[in-house]
XYZ file of C-alpha atoms in Angstrom:
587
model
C -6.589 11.036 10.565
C -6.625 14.667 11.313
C -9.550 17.272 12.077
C -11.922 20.318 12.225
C -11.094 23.405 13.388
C -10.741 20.284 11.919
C -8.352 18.707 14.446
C -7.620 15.416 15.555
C -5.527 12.529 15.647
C -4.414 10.069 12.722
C -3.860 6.437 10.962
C -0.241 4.318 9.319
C 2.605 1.403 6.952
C 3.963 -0.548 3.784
C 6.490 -1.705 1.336
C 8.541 -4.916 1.406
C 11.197 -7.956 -0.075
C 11.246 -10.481 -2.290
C 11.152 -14.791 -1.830
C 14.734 -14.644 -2.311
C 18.081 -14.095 -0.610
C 18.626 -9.995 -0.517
C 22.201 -9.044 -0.823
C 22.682 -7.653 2.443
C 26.688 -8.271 2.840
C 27.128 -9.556 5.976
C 24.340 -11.308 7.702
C 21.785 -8.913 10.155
C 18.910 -11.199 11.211
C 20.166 -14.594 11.181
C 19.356 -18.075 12.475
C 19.071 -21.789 11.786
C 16.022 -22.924 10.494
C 17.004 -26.017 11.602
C 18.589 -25.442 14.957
C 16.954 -26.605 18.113
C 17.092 -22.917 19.593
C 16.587 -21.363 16.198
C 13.670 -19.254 18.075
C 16.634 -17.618 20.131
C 19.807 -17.035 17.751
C 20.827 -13.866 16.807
C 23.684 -12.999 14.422
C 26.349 -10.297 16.321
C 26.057 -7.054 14.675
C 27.550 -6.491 11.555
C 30.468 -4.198 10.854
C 29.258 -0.691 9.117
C 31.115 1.756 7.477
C 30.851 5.141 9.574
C 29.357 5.842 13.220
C 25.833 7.004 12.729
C 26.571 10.305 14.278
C 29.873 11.438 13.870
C 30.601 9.934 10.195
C 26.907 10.435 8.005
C 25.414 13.670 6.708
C 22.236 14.200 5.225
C 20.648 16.020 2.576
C 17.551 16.766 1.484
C 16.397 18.116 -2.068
C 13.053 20.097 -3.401
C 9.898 18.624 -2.588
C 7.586 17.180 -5.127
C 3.977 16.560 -5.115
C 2.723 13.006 -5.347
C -0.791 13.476 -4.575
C -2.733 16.621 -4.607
C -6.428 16.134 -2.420
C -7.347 18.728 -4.320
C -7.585 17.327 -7.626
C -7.051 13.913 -7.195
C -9.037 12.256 -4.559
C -11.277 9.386 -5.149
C -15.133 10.416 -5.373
C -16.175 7.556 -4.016
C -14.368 8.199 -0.799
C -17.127 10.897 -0.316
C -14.309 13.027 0.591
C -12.099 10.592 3.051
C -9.796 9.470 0.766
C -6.849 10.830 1.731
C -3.077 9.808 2.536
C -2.928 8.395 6.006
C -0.141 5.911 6.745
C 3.026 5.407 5.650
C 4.106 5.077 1.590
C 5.471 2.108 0.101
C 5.607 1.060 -2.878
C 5.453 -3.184 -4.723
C 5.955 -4.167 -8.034
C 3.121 -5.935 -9.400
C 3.385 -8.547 -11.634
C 2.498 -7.021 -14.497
C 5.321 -4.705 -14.194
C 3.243 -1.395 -12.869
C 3.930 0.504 -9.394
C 1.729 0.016 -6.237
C 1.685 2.641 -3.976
C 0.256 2.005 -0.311
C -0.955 5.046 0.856
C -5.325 5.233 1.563
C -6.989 5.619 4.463
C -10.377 3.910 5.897
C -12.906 2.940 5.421
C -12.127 2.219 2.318
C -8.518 1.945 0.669
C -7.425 3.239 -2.068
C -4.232 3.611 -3.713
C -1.611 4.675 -6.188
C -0.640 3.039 -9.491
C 1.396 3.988 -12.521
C 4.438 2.163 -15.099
C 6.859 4.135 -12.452
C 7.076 6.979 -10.055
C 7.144 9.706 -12.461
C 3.915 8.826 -13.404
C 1.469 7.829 -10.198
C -2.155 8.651 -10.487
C -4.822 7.528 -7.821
C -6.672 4.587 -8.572
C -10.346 4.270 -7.450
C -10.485 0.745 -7.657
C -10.431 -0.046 -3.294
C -8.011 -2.403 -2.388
C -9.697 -2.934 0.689
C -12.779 -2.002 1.805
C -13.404 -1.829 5.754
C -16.144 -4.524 7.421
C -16.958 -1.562 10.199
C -18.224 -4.498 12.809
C -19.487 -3.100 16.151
C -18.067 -6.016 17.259
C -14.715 -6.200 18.950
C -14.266 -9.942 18.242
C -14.460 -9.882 14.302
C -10.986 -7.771 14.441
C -12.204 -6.421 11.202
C -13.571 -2.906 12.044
C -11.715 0.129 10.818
C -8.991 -1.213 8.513
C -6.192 0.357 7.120
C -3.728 -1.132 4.926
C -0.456 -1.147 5.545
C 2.404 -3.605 4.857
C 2.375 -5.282 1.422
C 4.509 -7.792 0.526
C 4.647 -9.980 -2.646
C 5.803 -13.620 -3.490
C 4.831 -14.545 -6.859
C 1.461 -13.248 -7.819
C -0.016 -13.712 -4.418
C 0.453 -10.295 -2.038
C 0.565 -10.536 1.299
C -0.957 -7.515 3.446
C -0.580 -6.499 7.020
C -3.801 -4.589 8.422
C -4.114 -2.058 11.138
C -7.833 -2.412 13.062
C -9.342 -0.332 15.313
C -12.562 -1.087 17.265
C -14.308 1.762 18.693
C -17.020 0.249 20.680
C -20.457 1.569 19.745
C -22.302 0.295 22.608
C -20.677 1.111 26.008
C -22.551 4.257 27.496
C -18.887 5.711 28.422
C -17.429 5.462 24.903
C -19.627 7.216 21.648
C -23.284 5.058 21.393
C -23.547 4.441 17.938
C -20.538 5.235 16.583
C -17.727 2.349 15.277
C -15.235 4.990 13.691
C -12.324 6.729 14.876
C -14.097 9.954 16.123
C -15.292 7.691 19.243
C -12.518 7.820 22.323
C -12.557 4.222 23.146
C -9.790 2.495 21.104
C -8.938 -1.092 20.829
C -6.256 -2.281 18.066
C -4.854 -5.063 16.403
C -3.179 -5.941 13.410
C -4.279 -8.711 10.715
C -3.705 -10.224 7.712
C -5.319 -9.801 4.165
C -4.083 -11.426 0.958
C -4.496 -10.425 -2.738
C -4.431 -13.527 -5.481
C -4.885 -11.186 -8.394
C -1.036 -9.425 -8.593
C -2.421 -6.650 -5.512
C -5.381 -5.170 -7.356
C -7.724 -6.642 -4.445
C -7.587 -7.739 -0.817
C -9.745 -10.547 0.849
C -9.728 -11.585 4.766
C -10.328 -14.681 5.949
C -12.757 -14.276 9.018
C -11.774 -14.323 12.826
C -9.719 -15.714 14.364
C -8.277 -17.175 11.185
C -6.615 -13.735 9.871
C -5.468 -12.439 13.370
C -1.523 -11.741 13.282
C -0.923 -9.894 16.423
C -3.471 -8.790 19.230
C -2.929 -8.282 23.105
C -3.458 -10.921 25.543
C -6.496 -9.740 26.959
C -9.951 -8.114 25.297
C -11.440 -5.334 24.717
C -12.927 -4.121 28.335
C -14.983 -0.523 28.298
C -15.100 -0.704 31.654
C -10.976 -1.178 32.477
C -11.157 2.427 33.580
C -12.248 3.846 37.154
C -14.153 7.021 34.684
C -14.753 7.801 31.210
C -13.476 6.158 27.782
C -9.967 3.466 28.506
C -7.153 4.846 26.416
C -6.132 3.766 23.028
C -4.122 0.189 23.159
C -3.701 -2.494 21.523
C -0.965 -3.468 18.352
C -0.443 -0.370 16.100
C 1.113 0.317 12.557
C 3.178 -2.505 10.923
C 6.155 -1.270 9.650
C 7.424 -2.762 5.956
C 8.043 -6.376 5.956
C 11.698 -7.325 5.116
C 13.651 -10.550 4.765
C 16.636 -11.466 6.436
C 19.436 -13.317 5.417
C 18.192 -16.518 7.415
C 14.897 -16.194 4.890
C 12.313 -15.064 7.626
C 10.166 -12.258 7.138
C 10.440 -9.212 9.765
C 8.021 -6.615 10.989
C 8.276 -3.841 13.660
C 5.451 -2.504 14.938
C 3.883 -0.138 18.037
C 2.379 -1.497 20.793
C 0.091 0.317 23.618
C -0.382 -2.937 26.624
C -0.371 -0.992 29.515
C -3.638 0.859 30.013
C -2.855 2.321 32.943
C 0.447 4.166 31.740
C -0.247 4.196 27.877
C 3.624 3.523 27.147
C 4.535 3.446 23.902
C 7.723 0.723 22.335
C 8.288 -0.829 19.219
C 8.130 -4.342 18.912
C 9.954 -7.209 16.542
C 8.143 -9.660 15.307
C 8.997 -12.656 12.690
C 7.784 -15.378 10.187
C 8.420 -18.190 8.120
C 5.107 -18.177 6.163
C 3.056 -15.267 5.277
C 0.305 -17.098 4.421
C -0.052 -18.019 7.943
C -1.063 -15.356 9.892
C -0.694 -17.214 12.926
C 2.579 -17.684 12.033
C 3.950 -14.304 13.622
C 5.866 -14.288 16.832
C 7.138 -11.515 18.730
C 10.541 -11.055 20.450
C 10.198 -11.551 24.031
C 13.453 -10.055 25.229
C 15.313 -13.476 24.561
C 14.112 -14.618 21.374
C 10.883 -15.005 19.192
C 8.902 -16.847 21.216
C 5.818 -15.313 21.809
C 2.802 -16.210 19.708
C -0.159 -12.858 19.769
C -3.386 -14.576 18.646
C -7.212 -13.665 19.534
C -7.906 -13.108 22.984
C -11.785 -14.234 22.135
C -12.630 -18.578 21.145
C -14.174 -19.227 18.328
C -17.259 -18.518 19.240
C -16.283 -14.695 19.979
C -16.582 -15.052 23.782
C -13.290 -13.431 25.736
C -10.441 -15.703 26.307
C -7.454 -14.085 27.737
C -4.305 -16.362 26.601
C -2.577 -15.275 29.664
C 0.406 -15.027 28.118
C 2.358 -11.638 28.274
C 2.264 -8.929 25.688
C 5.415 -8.188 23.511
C 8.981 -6.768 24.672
C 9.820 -3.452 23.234
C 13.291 -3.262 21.519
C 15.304 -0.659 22.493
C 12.720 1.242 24.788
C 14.770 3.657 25.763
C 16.409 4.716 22.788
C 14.138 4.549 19.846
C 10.226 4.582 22.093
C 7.245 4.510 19.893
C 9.236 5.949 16.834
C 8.120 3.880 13.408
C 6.755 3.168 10.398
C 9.129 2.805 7.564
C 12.034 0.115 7.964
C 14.122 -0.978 4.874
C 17.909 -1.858 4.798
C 20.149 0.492 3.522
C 23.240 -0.885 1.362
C 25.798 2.006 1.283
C 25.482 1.682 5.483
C 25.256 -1.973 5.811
C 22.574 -1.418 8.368
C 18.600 -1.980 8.637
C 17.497 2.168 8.636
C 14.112 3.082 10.090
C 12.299 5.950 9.793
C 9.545 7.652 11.920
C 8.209 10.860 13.575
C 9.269 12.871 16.945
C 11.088 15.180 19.010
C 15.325 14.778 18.397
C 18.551 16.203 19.697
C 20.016 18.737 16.954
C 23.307 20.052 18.306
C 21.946 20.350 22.170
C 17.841 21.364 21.058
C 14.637 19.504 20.901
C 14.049 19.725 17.246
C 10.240 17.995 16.196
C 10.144 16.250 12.628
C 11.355 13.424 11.088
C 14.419 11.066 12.083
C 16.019 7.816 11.686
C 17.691 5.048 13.700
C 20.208 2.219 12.444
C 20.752 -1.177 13.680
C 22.583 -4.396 12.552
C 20.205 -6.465 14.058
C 16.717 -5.340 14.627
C 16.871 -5.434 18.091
C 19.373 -2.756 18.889
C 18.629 0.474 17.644
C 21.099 3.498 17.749
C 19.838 7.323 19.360
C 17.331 8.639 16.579
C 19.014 11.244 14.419
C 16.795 14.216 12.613
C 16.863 13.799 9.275
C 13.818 16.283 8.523
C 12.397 18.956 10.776
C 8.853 20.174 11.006
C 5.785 20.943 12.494
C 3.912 17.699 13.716
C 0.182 17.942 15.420
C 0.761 17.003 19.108
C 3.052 18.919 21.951
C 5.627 20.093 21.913
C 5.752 20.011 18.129
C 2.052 22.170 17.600
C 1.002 26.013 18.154
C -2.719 24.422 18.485
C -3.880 23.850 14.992
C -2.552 21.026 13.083
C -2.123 22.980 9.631
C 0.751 22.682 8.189
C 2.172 19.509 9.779
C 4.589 17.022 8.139
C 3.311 13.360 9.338
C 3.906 9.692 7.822
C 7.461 9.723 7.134
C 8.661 6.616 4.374
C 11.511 6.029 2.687
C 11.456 4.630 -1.071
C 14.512 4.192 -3.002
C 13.043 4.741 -6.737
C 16.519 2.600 -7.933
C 15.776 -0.473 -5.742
C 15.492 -3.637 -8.411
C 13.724 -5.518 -5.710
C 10.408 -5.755 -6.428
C 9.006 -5.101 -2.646
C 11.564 -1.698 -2.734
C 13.002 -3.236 1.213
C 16.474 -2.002 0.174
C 17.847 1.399 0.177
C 20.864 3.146 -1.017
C 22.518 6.555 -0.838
C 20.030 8.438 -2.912
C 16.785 7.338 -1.912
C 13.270 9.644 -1.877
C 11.570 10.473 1.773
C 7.844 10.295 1.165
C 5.636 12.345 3.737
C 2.130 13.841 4.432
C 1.642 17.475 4.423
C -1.509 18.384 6.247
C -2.966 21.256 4.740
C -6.397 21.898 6.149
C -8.764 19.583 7.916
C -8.990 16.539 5.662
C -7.111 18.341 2.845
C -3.809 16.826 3.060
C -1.010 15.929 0.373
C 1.416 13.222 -0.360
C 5.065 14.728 -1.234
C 8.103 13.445 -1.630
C 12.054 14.707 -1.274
C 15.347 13.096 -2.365
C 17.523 12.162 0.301
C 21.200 11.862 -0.213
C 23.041 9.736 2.479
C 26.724 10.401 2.284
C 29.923 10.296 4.317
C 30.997 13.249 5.591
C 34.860 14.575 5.349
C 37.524 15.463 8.407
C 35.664 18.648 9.318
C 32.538 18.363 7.337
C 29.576 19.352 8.997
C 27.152 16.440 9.792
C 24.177 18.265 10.934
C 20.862 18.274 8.356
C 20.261 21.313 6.465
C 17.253 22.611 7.916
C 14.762 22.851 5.262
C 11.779 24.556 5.725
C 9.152 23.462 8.094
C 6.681 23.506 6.022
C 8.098 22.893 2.195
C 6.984 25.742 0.241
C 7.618 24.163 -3.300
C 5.446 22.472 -5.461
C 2.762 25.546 -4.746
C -0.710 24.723 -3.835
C -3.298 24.771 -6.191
C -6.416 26.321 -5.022
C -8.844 23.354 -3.585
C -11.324 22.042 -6.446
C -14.620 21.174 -4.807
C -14.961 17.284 -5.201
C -18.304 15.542 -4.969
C -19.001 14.377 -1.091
C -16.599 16.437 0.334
C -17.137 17.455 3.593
C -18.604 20.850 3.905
C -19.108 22.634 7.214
C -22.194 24.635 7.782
C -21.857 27.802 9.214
C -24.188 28.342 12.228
C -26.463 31.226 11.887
C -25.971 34.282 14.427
C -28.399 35.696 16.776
C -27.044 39.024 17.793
C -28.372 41.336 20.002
C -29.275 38.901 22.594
C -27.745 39.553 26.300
C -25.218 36.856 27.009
C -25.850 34.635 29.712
C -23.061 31.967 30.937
C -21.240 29.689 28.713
C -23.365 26.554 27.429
C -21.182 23.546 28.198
C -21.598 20.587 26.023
C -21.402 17.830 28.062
C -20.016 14.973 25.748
C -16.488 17.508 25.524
C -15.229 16.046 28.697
C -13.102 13.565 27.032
C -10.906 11.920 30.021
C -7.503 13.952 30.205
C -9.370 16.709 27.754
C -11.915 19.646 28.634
C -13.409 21.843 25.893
C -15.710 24.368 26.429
C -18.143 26.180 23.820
C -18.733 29.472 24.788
C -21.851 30.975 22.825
C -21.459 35.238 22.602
C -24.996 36.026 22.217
C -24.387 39.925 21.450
C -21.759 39.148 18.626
C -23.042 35.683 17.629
C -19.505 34.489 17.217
C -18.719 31.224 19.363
C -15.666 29.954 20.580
C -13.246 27.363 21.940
C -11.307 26.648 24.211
C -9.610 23.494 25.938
C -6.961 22.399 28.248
C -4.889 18.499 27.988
C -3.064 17.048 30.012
C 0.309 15.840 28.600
C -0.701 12.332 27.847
C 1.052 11.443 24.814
C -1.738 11.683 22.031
C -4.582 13.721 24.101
C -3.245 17.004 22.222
C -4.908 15.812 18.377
C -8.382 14.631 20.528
C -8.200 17.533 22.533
C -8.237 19.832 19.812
C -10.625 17.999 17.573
C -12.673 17.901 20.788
C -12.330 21.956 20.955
C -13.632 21.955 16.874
C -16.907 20.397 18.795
C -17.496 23.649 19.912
C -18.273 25.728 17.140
C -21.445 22.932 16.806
C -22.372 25.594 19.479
C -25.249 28.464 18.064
C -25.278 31.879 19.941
C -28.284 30.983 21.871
C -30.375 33.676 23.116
C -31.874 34.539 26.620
C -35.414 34.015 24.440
C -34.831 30.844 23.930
C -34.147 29.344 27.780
C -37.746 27.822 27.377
C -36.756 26.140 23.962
C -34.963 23.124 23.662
C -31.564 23.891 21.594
C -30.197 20.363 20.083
C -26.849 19.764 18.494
C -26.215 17.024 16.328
C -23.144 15.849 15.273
C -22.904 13.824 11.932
C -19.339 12.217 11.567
C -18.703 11.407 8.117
C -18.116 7.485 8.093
C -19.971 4.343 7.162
C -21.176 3.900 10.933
C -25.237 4.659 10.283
C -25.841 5.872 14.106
C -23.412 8.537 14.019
C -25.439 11.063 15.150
C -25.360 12.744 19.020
C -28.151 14.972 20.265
C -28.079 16.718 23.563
C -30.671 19.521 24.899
C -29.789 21.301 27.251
C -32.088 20.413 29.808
C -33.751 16.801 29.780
C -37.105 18.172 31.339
C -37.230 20.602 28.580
C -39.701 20.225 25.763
C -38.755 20.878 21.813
C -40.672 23.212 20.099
C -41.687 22.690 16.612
C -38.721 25.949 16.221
C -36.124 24.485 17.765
C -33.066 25.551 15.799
C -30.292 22.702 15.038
C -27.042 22.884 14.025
C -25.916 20.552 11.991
C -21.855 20.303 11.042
C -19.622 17.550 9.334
C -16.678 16.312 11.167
C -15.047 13.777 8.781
C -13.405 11.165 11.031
C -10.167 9.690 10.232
C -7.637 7.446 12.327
C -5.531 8.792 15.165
C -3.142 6.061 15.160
C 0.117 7.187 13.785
C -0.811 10.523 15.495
C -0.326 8.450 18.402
C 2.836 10.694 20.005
C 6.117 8.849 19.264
C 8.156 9.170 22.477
C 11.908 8.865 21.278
C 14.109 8.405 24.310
């Protein structure tokens, strides 16, 4: 998820509960199974022990390194294999630790006897199709939610479909470096203890999609914005015995609002199964908007109805429920009040019953990669908040406590990014205590970095060779870095042979990670020389992905010929997911 100058956006979710009843005191989520408006009871929030605001304080420990890119990515990821969603951690049945945390195409993981001991295991757990077809809802994949009954583990998926065909999105190219963005979420299931997922093909493994299909042409001019069903959260089971999920959702193209919406079951194994809260109850079903025979279909039924829209917005990711506050805690990225300032980072809500959510509290600050939380480069940026409590007996770790560990992403450097973690201590705070979060540092500075060991298929960026002492005529604009909402220019300084970048956004709420990685496109731009006007000059592009066309060439005049010296440039730009870089709007 995250890019050259190496700069763009990101990917997402899971850990989960257990087939029996959790000991959450008194009931959160509850209704009767049996009742004839079961699909519209909700129990009345449950008492909790101290106001959110006034009564809790939060602490936060030394970092500690999970997972170093460095020195411990997967070869076989050819250099993608990376954290990018959400931890969260299952207990397999035989006993050893599964940690969710891979990226497409394919996913791998974390494994170990406990968490003192995770190393990265190159076995995939899922491996994406990369269909060019928006129908198949199994295109870029990244595993999320896992959630395990017996020896079967249920999985909840995040797709994209980047459409390879439409002239106004990226010809050729199905992964998340092309602007035209259609998601979903769906269901895969592992029968060997979560060592392996399979899908069952569409529409069969479809849990939640929008009402409508994928259309390139829904916009007046160039690629529709992302939408669709984003990032499952964990999966956790209420009191009544159903099985809930929160989860972002785009529907509106035109205004690209961002919510968070409920959704329930009383089956995993059916992925149909899912409804969404509809403002008065769980009501809504969100299957394919395409028949069986993959032509469109719209259900015409509505999309889902954010909870809390005004109070919590797109922020997600990581929901458990926390036993010391009596409350379901979740955990996600944004900008929060801190004592009267806009403070960007990492904060939580609390709720009794999943639908009301209180004002998002900072529980960790730092730098994330869109405005107003970025100084233009991404570096350094703490993304994919989780929370894991290590003590949690439960063997889907959907409970939390007072002492429980805050798993995150630390982007170092274009694809190099880490998995830490910090302890969290949860506690209630004395007459006159402070309340406020000690501000650790922005950017943890403990464990130290190691220097980066060169792994086999990593990306490498080719620098492009100078041609000095060549006048310098007007800036050569690339015409495929008009991105909608984003401009980039590549200006080419033929005397010094250095090239540059520069772009402007507009304050749509993820355009600043695509706008930048856009920008990285121009440094694909040689110093080209007044000698050369009567030479065709061609860029190429090569994203790093399983997609095989993903290659753009431009001259820069069509009626121009190529000699056999035409120079080309030829760069790397390892594509990852922009989803959870999707700006959470809190508020």
């Amino acid at each position: 998820m995250r890019w050259p100058l190496l700069r763009w956006p990101a990917c997402l979710a899971t850990a989960i509960a257990t087939s029996i009843a959790l000991p959450f005191g008194p009931p959160s989520v509850a209704r009767d199974l049996g009742s004839p408006d079961a699909a519209t009871s909700l129990a009345a929030p449950a008492a909790h022990p101290a106001s959110p605001h006034q009564d809790l304080r939060t602490t936060l420990g030394t970092p500690e390194l999970v997972m170093d890119y460095a020195t411990m990515t997967c070869r076989r990821g050819g250099g993608l294999d990376l954290p990018d969603v959400q931890a969260h951690a299952l207990r397999r049945p035989d006993g050893s630790l599964l940690l969710v945390s891979g990226n497409a195409t394919i996913n791998f993981s974390m494994a170990g006897p406990d968490f003192d001991h995770l190393t990265r295991d190159c076995a995939p757990l899922l491996v994406s199709g990369d269909s060019p077809v928006a129908s198949s809802f199994d295109n870029q994949e990244w595993l999320l939610s896992v959630f395990r009954e017996g020896d079967i583990v249920h999985g909840l998926v995040h797709n994209e479909y980047h459409d390879p065909a439409a002239a106004n999105c990226r010809p050729g190219v199905t992964d998340p470096s092309n602007p035209c963005w259609y998601n979903a979420i769906t269901y895969a299931r592992s029968t060997d203890g979560g060592h392996s997922f399979s899908q069952a093909p569409a529409p069969d493994h479809v849990v939640a999609a929008l009402p409508y299909p994928w259309d390139p042409t829904a916009t007046r001019r160039g690629a529709p914005p992302p939408h669709g069903y984003f990032t499952p959260s964990n999966i956790v089971r209420g009191p009544d015995q159903a099985y809930y999920s929160l989860f972002m959702a785009i529907s509106d193209r035109a205004t690209s609002a961002q919510g968070q919406c409920l959704m329930r079951s009383d089956n995993l194994s059916d992925p149909a199964g899912w409804r969404a809260w509809d403002g008065a109850g769980f009501n809504l079903p969100m299957p394919s908007p395409y028949d069986a025979a993959g032509n469109p279909a719209p259900t015409g039924r509505p999309a889902c109805t954010p909870v809390s829209p005004g109070v919590i917005g797109g922020m997600g990711g990581s929901l458990t429920y926390n036993s010391m506050l009596q409350q379901y805690l979740l955990v996600g990225s944004g900008v929060f009040d801190q004592a009267g300032a806009q403070v960007c980072g990492t904060g939580f809500s609390l709720s009794s019953d999943l639908v009301t959510w209180s004002t998002p509290r900072l529980l960790m600050p730092g730098k994330l990669p869109y405005p107003p939380c970025t100084d233009g480069s991404p570096d350094g940026s703490l993304i994919y908040p989780s929370l894991i409590d290590h003590a949690d007996t439960d063997v889907n770790f959907q409970n939390t406590g007072a002492t429980p560990h805050l798993y995150f992403v630390r982007w170092n450097q274009g694809l190099d990014r880490d998995l830490l973690r910090v302890p969290v201590t949860f506690s209630l705070a004395e007459p006159g205590d402070p309340t406020g979060t000690p501000a650790p540092s922005a950017t943890p500075t403990a464990p130290t970095r190691r220097s980066p060991t060169p792994t086999s298929g990593r990306p490498i960026r080719m620098t492009p060779t100078p041609t000095a002492t060549r006048p310098s005529p007007p800036a050569l604009l690339l015409p495929w870095l008009a991105r909608g909402a984003a401009t980039a220019h590549a200006v080419a300084d033929r005397r010094s042979g250095r090239v540059g970048g520069l772009h402007r956004s507009s304050p749509s709420p993820w355009i600043a990670p695509r706008s930048s990685r856009e920008a990285s496109l121009a440094t694909l731009a040689s110093a080209i020389s007044e000698s050369d006007r009567s030479s065709s000059v061609a860029i190429c592009v090569r994203y790093h992905s399983t997609s095989p066309n993903s290659c753009l060439s431009a001259s820069r005049s069509a009626s121009e010929t190529t000699p056999p010296l035409s120079r080309k440039i030829f760069l790397t730009l390892p594509a990852t997911s922009p989803a959870s870089l999707v700006r959470p709007r809190v508020g």
